[in-house]
Short mmCIF file of C-alpha atoms in Angstrom, two decimals:
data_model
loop_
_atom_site.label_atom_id
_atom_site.label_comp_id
_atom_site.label_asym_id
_atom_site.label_seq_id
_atom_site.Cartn_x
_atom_site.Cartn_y
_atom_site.Cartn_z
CA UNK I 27 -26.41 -11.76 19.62
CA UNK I 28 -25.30 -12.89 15.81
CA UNK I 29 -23.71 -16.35 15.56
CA UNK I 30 -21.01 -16.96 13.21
CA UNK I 31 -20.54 -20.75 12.16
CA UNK I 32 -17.20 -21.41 11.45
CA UNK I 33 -15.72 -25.25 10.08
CA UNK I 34 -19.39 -26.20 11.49
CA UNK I 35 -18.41 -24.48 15.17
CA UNK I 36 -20.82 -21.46 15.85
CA UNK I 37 -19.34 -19.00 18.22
CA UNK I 38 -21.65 -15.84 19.65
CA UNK I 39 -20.35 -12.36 18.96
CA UNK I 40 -20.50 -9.39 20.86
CA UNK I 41 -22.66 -6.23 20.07
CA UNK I 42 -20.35 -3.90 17.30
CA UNK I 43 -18.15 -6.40 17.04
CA UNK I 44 -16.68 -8.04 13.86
CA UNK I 45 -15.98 -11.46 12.48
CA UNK I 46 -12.45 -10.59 12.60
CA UNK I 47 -12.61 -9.94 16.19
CA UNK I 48 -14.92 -12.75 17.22
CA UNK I 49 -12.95 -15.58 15.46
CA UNK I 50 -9.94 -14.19 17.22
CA UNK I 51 -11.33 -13.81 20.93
CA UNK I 52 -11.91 -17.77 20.09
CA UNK I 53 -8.49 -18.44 19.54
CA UNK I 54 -9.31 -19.11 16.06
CA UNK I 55 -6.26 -18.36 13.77
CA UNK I 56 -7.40 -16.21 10.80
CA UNK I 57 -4.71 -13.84 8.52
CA UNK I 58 -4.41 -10.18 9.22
CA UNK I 59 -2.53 -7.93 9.36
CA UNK I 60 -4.11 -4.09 9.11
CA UNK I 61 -7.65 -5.16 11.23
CA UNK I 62 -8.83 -1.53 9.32
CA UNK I 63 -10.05 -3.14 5.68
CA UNK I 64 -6.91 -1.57 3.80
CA UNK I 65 -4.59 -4.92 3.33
CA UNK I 66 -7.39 -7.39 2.68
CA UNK I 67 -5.34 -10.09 4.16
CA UNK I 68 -8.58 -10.99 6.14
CA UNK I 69 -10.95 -11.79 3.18
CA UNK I 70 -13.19 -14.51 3.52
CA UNK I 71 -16.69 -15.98 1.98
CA UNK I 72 -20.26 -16.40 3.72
CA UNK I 73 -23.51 -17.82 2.66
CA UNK I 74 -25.14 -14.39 2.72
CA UNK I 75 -24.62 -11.71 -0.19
CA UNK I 76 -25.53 -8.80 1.44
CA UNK I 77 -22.92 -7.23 3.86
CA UNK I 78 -22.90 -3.89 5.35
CA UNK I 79 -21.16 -1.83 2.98
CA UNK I 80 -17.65 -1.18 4.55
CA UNK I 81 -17.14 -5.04 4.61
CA UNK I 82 -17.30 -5.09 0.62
CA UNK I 83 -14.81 -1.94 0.41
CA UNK I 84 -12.05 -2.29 -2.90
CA UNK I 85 -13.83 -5.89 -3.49
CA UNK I 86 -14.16 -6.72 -7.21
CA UNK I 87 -17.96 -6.86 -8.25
CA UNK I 88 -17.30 -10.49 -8.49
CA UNK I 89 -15.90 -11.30 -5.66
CA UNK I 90 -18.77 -9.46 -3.80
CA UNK I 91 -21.50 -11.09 -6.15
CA UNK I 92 -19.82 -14.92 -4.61
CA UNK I 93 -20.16 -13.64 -0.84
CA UNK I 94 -16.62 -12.41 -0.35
CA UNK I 95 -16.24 -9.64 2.46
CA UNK I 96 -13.27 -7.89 4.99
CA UNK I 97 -13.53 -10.13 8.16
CA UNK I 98 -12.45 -6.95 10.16
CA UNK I 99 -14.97 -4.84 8.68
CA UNK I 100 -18.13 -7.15 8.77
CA UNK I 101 -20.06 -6.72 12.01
CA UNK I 102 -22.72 -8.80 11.36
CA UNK I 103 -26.55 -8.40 12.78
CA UNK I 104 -27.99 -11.69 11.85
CA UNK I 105 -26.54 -15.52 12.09
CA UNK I 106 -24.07 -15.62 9.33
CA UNK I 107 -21.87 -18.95 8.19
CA UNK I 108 -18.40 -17.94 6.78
CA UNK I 109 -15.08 -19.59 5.71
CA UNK I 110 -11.75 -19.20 4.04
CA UNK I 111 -11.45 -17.64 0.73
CA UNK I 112 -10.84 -19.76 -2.10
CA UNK I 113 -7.08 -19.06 -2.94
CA UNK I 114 -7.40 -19.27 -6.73
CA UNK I 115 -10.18 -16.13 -6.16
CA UNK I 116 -8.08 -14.03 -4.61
CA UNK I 117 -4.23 -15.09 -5.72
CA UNK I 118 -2.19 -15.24 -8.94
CA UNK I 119 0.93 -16.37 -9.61
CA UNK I 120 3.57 -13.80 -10.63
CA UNK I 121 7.23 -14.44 -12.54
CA UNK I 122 10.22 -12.69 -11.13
CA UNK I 123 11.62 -10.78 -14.36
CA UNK I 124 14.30 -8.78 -12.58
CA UNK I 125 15.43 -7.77 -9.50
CA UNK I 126 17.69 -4.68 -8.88
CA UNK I 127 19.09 -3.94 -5.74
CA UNK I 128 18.44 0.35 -5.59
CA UNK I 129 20.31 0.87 -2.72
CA UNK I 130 21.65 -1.16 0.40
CA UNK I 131 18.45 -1.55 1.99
CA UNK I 132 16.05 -0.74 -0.97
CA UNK I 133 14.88 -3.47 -3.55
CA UNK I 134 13.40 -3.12 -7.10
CA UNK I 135 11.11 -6.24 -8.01
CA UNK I 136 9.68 -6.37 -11.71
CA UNK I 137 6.80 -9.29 -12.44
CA UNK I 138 4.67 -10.93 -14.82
CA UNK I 139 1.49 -11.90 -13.50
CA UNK I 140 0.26 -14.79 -14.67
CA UNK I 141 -3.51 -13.23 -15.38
CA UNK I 142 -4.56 -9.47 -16.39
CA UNK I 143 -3.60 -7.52 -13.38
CA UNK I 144 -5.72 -3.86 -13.91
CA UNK I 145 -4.59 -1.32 -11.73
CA UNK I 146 -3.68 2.06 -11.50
CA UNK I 147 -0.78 3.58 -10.66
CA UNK I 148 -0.27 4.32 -7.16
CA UNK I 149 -2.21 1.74 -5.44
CA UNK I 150 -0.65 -1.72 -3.93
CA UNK I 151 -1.05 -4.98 -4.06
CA UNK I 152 -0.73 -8.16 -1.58
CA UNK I 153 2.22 -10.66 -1.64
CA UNK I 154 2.38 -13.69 -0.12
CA UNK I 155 4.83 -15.97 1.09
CA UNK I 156 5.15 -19.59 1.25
CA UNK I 157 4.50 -19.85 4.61
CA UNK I 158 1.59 -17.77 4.31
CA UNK I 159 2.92 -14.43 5.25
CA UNK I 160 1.53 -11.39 3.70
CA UNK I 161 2.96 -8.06 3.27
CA UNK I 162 1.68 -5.00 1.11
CA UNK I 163 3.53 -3.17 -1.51
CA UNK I 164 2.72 -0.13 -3.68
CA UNK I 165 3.09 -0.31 -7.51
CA UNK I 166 5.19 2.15 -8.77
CA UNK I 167 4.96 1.15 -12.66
CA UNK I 168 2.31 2.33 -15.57
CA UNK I 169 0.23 0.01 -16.54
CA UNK I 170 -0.28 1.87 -20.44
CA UNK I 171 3.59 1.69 -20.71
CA UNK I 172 5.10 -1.12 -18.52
CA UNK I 173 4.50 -4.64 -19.45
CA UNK I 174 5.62 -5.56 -15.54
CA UNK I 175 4.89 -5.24 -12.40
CA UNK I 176 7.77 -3.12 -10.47
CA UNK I 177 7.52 -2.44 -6.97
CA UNK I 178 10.01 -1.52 -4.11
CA UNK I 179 10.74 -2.99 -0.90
CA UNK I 180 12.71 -2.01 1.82
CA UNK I 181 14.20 -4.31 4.14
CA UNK I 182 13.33 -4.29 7.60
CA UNK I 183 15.18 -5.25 10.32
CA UNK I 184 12.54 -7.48 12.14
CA UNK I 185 10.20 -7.93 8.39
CA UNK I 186 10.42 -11.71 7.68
CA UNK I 187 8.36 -10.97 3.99
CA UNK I 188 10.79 -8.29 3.20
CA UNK I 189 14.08 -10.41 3.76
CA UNK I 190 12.67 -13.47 1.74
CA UNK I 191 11.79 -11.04 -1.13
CA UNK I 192 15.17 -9.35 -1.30
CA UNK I 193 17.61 -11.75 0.10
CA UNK I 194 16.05 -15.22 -1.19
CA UNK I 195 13.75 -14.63 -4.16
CA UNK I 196 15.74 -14.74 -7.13
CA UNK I 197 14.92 -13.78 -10.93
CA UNK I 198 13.00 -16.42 -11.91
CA UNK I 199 11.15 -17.53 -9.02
CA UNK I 200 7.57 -17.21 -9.01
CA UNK I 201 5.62 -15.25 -6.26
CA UNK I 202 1.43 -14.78 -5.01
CA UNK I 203 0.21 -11.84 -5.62
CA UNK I 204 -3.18 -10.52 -4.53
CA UNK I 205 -4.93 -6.98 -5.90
CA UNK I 206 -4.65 -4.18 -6.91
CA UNK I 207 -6.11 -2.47 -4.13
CA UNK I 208 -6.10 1.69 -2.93
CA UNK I 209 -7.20 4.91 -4.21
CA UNK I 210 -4.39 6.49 -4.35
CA UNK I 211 -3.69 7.05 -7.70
CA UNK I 212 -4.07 10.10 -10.51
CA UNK I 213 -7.32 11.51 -11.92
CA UNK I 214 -7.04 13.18 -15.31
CA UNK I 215 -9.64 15.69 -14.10
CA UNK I 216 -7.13 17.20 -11.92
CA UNK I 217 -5.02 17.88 -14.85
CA UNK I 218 -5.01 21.67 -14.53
CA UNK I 219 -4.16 21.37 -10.83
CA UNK I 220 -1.15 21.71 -8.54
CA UNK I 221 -0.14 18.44 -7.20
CA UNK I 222 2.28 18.59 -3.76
CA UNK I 223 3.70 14.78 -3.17
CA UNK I 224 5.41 13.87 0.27
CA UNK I 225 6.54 10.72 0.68
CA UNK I 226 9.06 9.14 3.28
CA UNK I 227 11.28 6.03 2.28
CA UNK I 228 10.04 3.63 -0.26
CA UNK I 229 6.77 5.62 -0.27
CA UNK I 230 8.28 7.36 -3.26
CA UNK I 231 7.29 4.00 -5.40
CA UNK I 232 3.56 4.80 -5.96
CA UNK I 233 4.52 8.73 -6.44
CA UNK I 234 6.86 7.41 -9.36
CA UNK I 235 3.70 5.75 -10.85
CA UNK I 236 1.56 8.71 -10.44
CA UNK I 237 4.20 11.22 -11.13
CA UNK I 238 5.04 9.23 -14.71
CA UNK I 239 1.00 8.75 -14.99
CA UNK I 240 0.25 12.77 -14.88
CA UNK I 241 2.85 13.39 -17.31
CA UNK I 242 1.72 10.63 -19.90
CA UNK I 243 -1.09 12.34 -19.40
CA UNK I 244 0.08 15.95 -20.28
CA UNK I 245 -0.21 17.19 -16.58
CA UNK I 246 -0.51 21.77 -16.51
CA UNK I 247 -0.35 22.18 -13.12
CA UNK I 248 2.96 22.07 -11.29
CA UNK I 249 4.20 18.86 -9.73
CA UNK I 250 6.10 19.24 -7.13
CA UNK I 251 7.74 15.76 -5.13
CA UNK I 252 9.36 16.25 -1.48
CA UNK I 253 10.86 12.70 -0.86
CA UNK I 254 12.66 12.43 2.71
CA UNK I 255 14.92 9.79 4.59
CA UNK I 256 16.82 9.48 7.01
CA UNK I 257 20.64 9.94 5.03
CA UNK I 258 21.05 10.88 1.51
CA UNK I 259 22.05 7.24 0.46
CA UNK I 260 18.28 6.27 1.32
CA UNK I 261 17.36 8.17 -1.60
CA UNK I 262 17.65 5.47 -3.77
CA UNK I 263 16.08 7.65 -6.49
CA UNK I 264 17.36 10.94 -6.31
CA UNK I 265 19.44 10.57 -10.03
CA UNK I 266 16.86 9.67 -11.71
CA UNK I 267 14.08 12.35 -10.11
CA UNK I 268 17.06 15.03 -10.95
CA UNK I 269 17.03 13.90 -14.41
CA UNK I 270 12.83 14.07 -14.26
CA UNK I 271 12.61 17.58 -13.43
CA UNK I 272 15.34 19.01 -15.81
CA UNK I 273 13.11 17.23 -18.17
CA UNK I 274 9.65 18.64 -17.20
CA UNK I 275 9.08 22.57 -16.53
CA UNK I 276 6.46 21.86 -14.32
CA UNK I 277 8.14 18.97 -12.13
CA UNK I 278 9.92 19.95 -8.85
CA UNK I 279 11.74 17.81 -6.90
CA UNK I 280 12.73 18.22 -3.31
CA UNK I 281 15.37 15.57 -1.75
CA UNK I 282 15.35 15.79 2.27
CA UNK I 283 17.75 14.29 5.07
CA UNK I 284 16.81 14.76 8.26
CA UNK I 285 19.68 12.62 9.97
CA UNK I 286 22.59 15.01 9.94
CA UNK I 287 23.24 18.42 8.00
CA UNK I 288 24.22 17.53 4.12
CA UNK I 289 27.30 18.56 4.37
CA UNK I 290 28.64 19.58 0.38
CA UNK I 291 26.01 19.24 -1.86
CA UNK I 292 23.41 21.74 -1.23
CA UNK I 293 20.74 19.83 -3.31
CA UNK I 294 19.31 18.35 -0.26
CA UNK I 295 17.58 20.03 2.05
CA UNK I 296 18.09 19.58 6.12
CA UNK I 297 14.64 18.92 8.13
CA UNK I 298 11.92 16.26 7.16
CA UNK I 299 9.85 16.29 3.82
CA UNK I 300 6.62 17.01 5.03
CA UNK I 301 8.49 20.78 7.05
CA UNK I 302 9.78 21.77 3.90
CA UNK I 303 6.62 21.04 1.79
CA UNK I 304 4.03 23.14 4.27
CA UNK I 305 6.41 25.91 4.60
CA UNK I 306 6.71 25.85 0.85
CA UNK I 307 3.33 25.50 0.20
CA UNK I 308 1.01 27.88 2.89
CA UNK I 309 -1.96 27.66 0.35
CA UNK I 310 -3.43 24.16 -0.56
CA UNK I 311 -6.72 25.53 -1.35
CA UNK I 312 -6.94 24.48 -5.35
CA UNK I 313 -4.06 21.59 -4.61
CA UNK I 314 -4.38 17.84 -5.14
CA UNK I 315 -1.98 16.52 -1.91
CA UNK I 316 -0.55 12.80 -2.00
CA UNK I 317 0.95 11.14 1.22
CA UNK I 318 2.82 8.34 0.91
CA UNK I 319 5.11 6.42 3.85
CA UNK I 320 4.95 6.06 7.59
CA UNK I 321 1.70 6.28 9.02
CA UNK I 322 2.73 8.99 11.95
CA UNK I 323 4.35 11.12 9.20
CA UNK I 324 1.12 10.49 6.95
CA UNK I 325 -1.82 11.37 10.19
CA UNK I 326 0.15 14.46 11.38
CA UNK I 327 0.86 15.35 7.25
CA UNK I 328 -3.02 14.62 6.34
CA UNK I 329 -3.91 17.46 9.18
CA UNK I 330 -1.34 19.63 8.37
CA UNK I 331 -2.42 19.73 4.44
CA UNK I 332 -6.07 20.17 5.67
CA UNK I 333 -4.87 23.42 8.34
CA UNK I 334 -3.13 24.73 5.02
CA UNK I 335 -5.93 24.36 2.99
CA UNK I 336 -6.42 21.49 1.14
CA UNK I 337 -9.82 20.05 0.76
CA UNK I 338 -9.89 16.24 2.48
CA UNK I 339 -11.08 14.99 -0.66
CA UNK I 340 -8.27 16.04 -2.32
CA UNK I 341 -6.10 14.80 -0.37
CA UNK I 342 -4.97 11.08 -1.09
CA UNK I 343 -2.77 9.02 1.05
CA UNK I 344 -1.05 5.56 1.42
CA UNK I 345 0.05 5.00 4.70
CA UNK I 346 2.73 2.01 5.30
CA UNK I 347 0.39 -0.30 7.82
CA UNK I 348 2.59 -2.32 9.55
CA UNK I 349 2.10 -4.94 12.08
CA UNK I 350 3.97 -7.20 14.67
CA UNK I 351 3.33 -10.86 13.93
CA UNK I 352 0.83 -13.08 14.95
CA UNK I 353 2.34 -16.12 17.03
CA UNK I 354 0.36 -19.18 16.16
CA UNK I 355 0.83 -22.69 17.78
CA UNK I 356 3.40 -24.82 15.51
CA UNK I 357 1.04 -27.16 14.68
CA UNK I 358 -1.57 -24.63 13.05
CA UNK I 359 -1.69 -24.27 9.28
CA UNK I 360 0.96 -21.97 8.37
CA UNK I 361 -1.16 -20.34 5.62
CA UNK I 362 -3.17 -18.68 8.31
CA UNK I 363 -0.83 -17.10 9.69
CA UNK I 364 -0.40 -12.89 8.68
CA UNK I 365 2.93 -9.98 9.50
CA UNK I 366 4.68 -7.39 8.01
#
C-alpha cells in the first residue's frame, strides 16, 4: 500500500483511499469542509508533480506546476510526501468597502482584494476566518463593470463564519480570501439560447452575476429567473429583479414563497421555485439550466431538468455544500481547523 509522509511521520493508506481520508483515520487534523474537491479547503503540496487528474481539478496552472493538489481527491498509488499549503499561494487579503444589510438575515459584502482576483461571474470563492474557519461564497458582481468584490451571506443559525462576517466584520476590516473557483458561470456561445435560473435563498447571488453578465453581453434568448424562499421578506432582491425585467424584454422573473399563501400581492407565486419552473418549462431540449442553492433542491432539480430535457452539459449548478464542524482538541492549531 502507498505511504504518505506527513511532518516526517509516514502513515500507510488503504486501497482507493485518499490523502484526505488517510490523514484523518490518523487523527491528523487537516481543513475540510466539502471532502468532494468543490471548496478546496483541503489543498495541500507534495514532492511529486504528477497527480491523478481529479486531484488538480479548478487548480491554477501554477499552483499545479509547484505540486499543489485536493487532499480529498488524491488517491495516491505510489509513496508520496505532502504538507500544508503555503498560505501566501493560496490566500489574499481583501478590504471591506461596504457592507449592506439586504434583509434581516441576508448580508451584502463588497471587497478589494489586495491582488488581481480573475473570475467570472457566477463562481465562488473561499473566506477565511481568523481562527481558521472557512466558508464558501458565490460572487454575484461583474468583473468588466464592478471594481469590487460583492457577495451575499446569509446567516445561519448554527454558521460560526457567517455570524463573524455579518455581525462582527465591519467596513474597513480586512478579510482572506481564496479563489475564484466553479463553473458556473455564462458562455457567450449560448447567447442565442433560453436560459431557465432556479435558485433558493442567497443562491440568487451568482444568478445576479450571470444574469447582469448575459445582458452586458447582449443576451437573444429569453432569461427567465425563478428565485424561492421560504416568506416573501427572504427575497431580499425582489425590487430590484422587478425593476430588471421591466427593463429587459427578454428577462422574466419569478418570486416564490412556499411558507404560507401570499396573501395580497399576487406577484409571488405559492409552491417552491424549482415546481413552478418545470411546469413552466416542459421542454429544456435547446435550454441552458442554472441551479443555484440547497443541495437537495439542486440533486432532485438537476434530474428533473434532465427528465424535461435538458442536456447534462447544459446544465450548470452550484450547490450550497455545507458541513457540521470538525471538533479538534484545544490545543491543536486553530488554522487547521474547517466548518460552514
Amino acid at each position: 500500500m502507498p505511504v504518505i509522509t506527513y511532518q516526517d511521520e509516514q502513515y500507510v493508506s488503504k486501497a482507493d483511499e485518499s490523502v484526505l481520508d488517510t490523514l484523518l483515520r490518523h487523527q491528523i487534523n487537516i481543513p475540510y469542509s466539502c471532502n468532494a474537491g468543490v471548496c478546496h479547503c483541503c489543498i495541500m503540496v507534495s514532492d511529486s508533480i504528477k497527480h491523478p487528474c481529479p486531484a488538480n481539478l479548478g487548480l491554477r496552472d501554477t499552483l499545479i506546476a509547484q505540486g499543489y493538489f485536493l487532499a480529498c481527491q488524491c488517491k495516491p498509488t505510489d509513496a508520496i510526501t505532502v504538507k500544508h499549503a503555503d498560505e501566501y499561494d493560496i490566500f489574499a487579503d481583501a478590504l471591506v468597502i461596504e457592507k449592506n444589510m439586504l434583509s434581516d438575515t441576508v448580508c451584502q459584502l463588497k471587497l478589494h482584494s489586495a491582488i488581481d482576483l480573475y473570475y467570472r461571474a457566477g463562481q465562488y470563492i473561499n473566506i477565511r476566518m481568523p481562527n481558521g474557519q472557512i466558508r464558501s461564497y458565490s460572487l454575484a458582481s461583474l468583473p468588466s463593470y464592478d471594481d469590487y468584490i460583492e457577495l451575499h451571506i446569509k446567516r445561519m443559525s448554527n454558521g460560526e463564519v457567517s455570524h463573524w462576517l455579518c455581525d462582527d466584520v465591519k467596513q474597513g476590516d480586512t478579510v482572506e480570501i481564496q479563489g475564484a473557483f466553479g463553473d458556473c458561470f455564462y458562455l457567450t456561445h449560448h447567447v442565442d439560447r433560453d436560459i431557465v435560473m432556479i435558485a433558493t435563498g442567497t443562491g440568487l447571488a451568482p444568478l445576479m452575476g450571470i444574469i447582469r453578465d448575459a445582458l452586458a453581453h447582449g443576451h437573444q434568448g429569453n432569461i427567465q429567473l425563478y428565485h424561492g424562499d421560504r416568506d416573501r421578506q427572504d427575497l431580499y432582491l425582489d425590487d430590484e429583479l422587478q425593476a430588471m425585467a421591466e427593463q429587459y424584454e427578454n428577462l422574466e422573473y419569478f418570486p416564490c414563497v412556499s411558507a404560507i399563501e401570499p396573501a395580497s400581492d399576487n406577484r409571488f407565486y405559492h409552491g417552491r421555485a424549482s415546481d413552478l419552473a418545470f411546469s413552466q418549462n416542459k421542454d429544456l431540449k435547446n435550454c441552458c439550466v442554472y441551479l443555484c442553492g440547497s443541495p437537495a433542491m439542486v440533486k432532485s432539480a438537476r434530474q428533473q431538468a434532465y427528465l424535461n430535457g435538458a442536456d447534462m452539459k447544459n446544465i450548470y449548478a452550484d450547490p450550497f455544500i455545507t458541513k457540521e464542524l470538525r471538533q479538534t482538541d484545544s490545543t491543536t492549531d486553530m488554522r487547521r481547523r474547517s466548518s460552514d
